[in-house]
PDB file of C-alpha atoms in Angstrom:
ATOM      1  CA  UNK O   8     109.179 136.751 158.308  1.00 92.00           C
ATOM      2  CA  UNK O   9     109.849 136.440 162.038  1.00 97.00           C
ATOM      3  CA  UNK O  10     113.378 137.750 163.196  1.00 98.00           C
ATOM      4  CA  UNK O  11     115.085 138.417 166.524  1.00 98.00           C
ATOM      5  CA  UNK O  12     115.785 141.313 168.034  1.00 98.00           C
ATOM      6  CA  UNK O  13     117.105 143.053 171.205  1.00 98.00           C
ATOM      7  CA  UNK O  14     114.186 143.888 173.504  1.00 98.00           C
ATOM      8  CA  UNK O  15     113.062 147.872 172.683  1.00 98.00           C
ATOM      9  CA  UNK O  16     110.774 150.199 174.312  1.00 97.00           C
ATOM     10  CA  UNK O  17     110.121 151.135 170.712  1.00 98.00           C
ATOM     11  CA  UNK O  18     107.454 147.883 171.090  1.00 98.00           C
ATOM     12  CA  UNK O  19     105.859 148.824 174.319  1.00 97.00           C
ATOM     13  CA  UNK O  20     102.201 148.623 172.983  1.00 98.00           C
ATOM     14  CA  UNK O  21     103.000 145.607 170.869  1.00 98.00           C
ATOM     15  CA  UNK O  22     104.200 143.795 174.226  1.00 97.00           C
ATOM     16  CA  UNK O  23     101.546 145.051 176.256  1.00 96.00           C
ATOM     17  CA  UNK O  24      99.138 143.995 173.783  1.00 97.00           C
ATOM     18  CA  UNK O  25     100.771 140.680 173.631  1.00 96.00           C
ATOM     19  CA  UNK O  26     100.689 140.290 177.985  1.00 94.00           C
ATOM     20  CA  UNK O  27      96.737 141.015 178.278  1.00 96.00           C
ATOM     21  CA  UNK O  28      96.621 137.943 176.215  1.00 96.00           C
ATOM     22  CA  UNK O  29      98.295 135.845 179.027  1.00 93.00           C
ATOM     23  CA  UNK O  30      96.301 135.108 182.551  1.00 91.00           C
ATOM     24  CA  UNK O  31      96.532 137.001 185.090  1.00 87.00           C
ATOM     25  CA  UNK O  32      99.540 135.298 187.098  1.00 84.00           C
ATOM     26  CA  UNK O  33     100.726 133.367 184.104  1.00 86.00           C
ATOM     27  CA  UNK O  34     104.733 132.732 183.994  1.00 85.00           C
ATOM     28  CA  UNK O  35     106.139 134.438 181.194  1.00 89.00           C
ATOM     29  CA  UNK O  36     109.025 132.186 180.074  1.00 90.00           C
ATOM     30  CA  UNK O  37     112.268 133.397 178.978  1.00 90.00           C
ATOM     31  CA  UNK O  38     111.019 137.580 178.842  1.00 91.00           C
ATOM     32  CA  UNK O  39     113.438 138.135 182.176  1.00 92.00           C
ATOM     33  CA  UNK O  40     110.342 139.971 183.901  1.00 91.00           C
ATOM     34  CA  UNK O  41     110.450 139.819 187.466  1.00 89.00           C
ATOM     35  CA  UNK O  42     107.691 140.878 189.891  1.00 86.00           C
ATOM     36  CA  UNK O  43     109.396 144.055 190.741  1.00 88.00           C
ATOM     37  CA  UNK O  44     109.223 145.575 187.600  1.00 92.00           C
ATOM     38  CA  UNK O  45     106.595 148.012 186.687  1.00 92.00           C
ATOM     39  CA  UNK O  46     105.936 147.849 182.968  1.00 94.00           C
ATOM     40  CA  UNK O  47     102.674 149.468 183.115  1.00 93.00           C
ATOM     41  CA  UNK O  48     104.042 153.026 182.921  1.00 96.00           C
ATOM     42  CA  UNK O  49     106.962 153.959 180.049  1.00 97.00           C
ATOM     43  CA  UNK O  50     109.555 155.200 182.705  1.00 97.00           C
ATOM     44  CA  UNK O  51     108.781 151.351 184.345  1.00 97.00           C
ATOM     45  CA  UNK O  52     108.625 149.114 181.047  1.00 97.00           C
ATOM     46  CA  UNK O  53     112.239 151.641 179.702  1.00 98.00           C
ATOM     47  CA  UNK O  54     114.102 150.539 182.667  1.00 97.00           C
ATOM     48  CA  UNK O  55     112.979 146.884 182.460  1.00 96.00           C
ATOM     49  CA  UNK O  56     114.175 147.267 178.884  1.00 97.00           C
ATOM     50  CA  UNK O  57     117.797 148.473 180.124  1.00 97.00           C
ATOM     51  CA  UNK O  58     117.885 146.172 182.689  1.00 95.00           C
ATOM     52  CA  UNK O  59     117.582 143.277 180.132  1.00 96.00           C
ATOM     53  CA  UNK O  60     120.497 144.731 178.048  1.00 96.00           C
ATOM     54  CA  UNK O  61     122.474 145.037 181.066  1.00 95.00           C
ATOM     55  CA  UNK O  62     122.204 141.449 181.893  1.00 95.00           C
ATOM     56  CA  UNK O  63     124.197 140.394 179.000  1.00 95.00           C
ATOM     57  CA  UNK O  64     126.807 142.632 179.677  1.00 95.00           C
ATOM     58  CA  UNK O  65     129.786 140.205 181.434  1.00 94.00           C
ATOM     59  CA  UNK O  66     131.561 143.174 183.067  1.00 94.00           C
ATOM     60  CA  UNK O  67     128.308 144.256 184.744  1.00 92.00           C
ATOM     61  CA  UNK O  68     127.901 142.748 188.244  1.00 92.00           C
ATOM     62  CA  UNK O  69     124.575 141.421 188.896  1.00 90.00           C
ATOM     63  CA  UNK O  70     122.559 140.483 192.318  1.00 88.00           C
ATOM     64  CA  UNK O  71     123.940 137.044 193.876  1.00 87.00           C
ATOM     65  CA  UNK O  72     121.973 134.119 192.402  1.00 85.00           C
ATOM     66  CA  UNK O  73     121.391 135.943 189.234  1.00 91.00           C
ATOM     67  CA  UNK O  74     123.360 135.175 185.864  1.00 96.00           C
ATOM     68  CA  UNK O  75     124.088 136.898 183.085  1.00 97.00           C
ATOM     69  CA  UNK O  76     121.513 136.182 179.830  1.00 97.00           C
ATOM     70  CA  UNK O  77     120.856 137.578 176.366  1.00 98.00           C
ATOM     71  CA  UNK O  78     117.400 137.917 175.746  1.00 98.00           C
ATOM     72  CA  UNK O  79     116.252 138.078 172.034  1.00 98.00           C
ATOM     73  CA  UNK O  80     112.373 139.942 171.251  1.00 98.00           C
ATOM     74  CA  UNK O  81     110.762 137.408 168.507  1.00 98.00           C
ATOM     75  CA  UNK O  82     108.926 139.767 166.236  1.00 98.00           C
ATOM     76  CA  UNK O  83     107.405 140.428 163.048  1.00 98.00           C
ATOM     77  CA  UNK O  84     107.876 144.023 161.661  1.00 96.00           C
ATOM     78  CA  UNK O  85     106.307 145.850 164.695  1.00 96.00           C
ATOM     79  CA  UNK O  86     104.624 143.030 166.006  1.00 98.00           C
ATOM     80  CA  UNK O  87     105.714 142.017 169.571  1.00 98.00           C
ATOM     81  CA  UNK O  88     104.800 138.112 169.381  1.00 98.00           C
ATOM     82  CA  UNK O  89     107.374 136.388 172.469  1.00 97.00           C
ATOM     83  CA  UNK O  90     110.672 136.555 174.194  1.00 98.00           C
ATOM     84  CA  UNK O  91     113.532 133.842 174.001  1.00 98.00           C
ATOM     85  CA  UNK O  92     116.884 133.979 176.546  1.00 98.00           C
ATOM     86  CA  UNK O  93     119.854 132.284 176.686  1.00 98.00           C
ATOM     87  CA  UNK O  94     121.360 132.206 180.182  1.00 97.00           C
ATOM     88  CA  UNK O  95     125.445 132.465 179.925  1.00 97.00           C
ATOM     89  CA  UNK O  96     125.464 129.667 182.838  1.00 96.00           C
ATOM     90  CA  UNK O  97     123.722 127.667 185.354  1.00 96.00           C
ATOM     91  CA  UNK O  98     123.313 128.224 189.067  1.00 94.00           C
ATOM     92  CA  UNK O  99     122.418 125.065 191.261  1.00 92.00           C
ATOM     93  CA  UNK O 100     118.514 125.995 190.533  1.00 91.00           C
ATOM     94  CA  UNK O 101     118.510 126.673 186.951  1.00 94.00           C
ATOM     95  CA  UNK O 102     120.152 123.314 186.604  1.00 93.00           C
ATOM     96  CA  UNK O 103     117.079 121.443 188.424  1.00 90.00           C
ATOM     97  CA  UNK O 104     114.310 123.950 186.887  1.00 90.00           C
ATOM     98  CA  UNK O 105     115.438 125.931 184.341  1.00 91.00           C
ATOM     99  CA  UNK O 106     118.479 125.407 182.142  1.00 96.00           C
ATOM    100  CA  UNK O 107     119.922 127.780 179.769  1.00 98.00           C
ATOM    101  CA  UNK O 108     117.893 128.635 177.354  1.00 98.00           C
ATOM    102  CA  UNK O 109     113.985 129.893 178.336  1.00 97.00           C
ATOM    103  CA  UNK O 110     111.294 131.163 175.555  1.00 97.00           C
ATOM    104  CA  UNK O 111     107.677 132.251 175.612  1.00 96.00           C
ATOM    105  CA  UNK O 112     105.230 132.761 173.008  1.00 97.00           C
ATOM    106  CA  UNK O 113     102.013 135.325 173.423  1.00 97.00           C
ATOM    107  CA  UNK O 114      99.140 132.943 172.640  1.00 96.00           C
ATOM    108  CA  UNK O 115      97.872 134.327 169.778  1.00 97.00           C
ATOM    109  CA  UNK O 116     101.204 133.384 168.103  1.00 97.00           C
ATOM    110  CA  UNK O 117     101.655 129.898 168.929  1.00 96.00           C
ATOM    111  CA  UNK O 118     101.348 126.838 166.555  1.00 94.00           C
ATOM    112  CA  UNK O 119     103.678 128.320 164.245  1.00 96.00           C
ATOM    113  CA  UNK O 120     106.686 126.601 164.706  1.00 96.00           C
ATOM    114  CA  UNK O 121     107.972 129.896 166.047  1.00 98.00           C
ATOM    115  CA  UNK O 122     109.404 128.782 168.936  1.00 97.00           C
ATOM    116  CA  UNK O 123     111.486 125.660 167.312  1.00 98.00           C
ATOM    117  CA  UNK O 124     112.512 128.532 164.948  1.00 98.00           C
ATOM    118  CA  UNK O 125     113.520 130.688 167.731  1.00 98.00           C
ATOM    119  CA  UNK O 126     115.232 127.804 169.514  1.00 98.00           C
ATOM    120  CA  UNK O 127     116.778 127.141 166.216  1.00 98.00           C
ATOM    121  CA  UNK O 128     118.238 130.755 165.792  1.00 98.00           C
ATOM    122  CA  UNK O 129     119.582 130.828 169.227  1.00 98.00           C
ATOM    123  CA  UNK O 130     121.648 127.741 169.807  1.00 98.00           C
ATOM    124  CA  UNK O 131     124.098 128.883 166.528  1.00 97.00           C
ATOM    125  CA  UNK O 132     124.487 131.808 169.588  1.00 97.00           C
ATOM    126  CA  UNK O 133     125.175 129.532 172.767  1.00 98.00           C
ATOM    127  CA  UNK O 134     127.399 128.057 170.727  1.00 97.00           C
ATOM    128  CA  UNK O 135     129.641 131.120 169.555  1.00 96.00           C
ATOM    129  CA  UNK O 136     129.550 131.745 173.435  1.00 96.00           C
ATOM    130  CA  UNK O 137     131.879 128.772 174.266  1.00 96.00           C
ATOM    131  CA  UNK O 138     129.244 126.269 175.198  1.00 97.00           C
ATOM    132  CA  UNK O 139     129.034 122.912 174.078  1.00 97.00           C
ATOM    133  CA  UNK O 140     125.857 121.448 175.264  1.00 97.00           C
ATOM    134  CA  UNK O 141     122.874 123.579 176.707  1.00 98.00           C
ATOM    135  CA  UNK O 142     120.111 122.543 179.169  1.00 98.00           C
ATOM    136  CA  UNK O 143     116.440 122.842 178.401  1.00 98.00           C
ATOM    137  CA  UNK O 144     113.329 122.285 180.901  1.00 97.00           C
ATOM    138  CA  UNK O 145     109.710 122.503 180.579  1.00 96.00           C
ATOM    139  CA  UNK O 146     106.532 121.194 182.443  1.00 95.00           C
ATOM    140  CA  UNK O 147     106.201 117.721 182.544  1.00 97.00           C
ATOM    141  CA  UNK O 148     102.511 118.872 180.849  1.00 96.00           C
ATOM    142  CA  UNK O 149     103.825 121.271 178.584  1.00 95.00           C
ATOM    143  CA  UNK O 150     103.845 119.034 174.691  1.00 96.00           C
ATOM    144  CA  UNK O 151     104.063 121.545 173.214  1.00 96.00           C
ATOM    145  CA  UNK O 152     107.521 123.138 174.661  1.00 97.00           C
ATOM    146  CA  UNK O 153     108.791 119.112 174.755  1.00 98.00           C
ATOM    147  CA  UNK O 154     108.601 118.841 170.636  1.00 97.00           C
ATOM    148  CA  UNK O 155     110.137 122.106 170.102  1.00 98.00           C
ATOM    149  CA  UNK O 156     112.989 120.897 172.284  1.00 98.00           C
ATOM    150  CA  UNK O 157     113.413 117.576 170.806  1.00 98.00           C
ATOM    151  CA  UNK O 158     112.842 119.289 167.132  1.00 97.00           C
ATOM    152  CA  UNK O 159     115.932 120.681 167.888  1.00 98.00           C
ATOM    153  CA  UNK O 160     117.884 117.651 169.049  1.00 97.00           C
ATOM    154  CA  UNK O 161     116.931 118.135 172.547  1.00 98.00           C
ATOM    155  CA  UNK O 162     117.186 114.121 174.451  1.00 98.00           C
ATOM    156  CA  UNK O 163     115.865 114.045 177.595  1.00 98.00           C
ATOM    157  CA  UNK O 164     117.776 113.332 180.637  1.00 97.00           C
ATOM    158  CA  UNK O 165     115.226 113.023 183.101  1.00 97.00           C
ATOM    159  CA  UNK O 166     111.583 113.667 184.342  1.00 97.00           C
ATOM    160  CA  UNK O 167     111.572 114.937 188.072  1.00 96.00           C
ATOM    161  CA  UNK O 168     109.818 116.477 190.735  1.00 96.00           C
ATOM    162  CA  UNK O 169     111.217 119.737 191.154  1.00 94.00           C
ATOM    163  CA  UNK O 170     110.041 123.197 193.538  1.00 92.00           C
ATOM    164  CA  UNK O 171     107.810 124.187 190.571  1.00 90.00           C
ATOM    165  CA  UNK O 172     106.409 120.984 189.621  1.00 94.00           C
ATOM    166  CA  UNK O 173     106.919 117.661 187.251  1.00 96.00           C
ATOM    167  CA  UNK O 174     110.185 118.497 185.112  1.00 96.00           C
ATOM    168  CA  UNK O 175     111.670 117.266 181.912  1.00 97.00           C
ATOM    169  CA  UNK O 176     114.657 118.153 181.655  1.00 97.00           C
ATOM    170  CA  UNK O 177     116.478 118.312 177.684  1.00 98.00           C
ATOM    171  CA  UNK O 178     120.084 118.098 176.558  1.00 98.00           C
ATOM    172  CA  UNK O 179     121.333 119.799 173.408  1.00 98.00           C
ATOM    173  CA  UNK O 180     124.788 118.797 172.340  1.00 97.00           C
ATOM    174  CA  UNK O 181     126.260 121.703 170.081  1.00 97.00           C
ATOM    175  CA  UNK O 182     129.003 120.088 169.021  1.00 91.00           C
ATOM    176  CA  UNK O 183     127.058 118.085 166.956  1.00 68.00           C
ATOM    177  CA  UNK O 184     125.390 120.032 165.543  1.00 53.00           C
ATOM    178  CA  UNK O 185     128.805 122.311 164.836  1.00 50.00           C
ATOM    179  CA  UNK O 186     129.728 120.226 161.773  1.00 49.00           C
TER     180      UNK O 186
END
């Protein structure tokens, strides 16, 4: 059974593992991993780890244009298989390209439903944080990421051209899905 679980360097191998299965270049949705960070050595990959719990602490300033998310590991036992986030709010950007709520799958694991499951665990979360409706994107070419959305009542606002490409662009009301 899959679960979710606050990112741990106890996984490093299992993550590492999971990465060499991505391109070289590829984005890796909703993991929090920025260029700068060097998770190729233990000291590196630790602090990226402590940075992500960091993030989701509210009393913790953070860099200007950055917000403050809760990122969730999805594995199974030991098992490293994708990341999921839920951003606390939007800035002008994540509104046109990336919304609050970002998740990635290592390829090997996909075609599971684990990501709709995922999707489905957090938004019980966004919703015990005060918000009442949460915004989803994806590429414009990405099916896969658009049913997972709308499995989980996602209705699409718009399709535009954005700085990283075609974007749909999903709306989740929570307080339906409340009662």
């Amino acid at each position: 059974m899959p679960e979710l679980i606050a990112p741990t360097i106890v996984l490093r191998e299992s993550w590492l593992a999971a990465r060499a299965e991505w391109p070289p270049g590829a984005v890796l949705n909703g993991h929090g991993l920025r260029d700068t960070d060097d998770v190729a050595t233990a000291e590196g990959f630790a602090a990226w780890v402590e940075r992500l719990h960091k993030q989701s602490d509210e009393s913790m300033p953070l860099p200007l244009g950055q917000v403050h998310a809760t990122h969730w590991w999805i594995v199974e036992g030991d098992t490293y298989l994708g990341a999921i986030a839920l951003r606390h709010r939007l800035t002008e950007h994540l509104l046109r390209v990336g919304g609050h709520i970002g998740y990635g799958l290592r390829p090997s694991a996909r075609g599971r439903g684990l990501a709709s499951w995922a999707l489905a665990e957090v938004l019980p979360r966004a919703r015990e944080r005060g918000l009442d409706r949460v915004l989803l994107t994806c590429a414009d070419s990405n099916l896969a990421s658009a049913r997972t959305i709308e499995r989980n009542g996602g209705v699409l606002e718009d399709i535009r051209e954005t700085e990283i490409g075609l974007t749909r662009r999903y709306w989740i009301d929570l307080r339906a899905s409340a009662d």
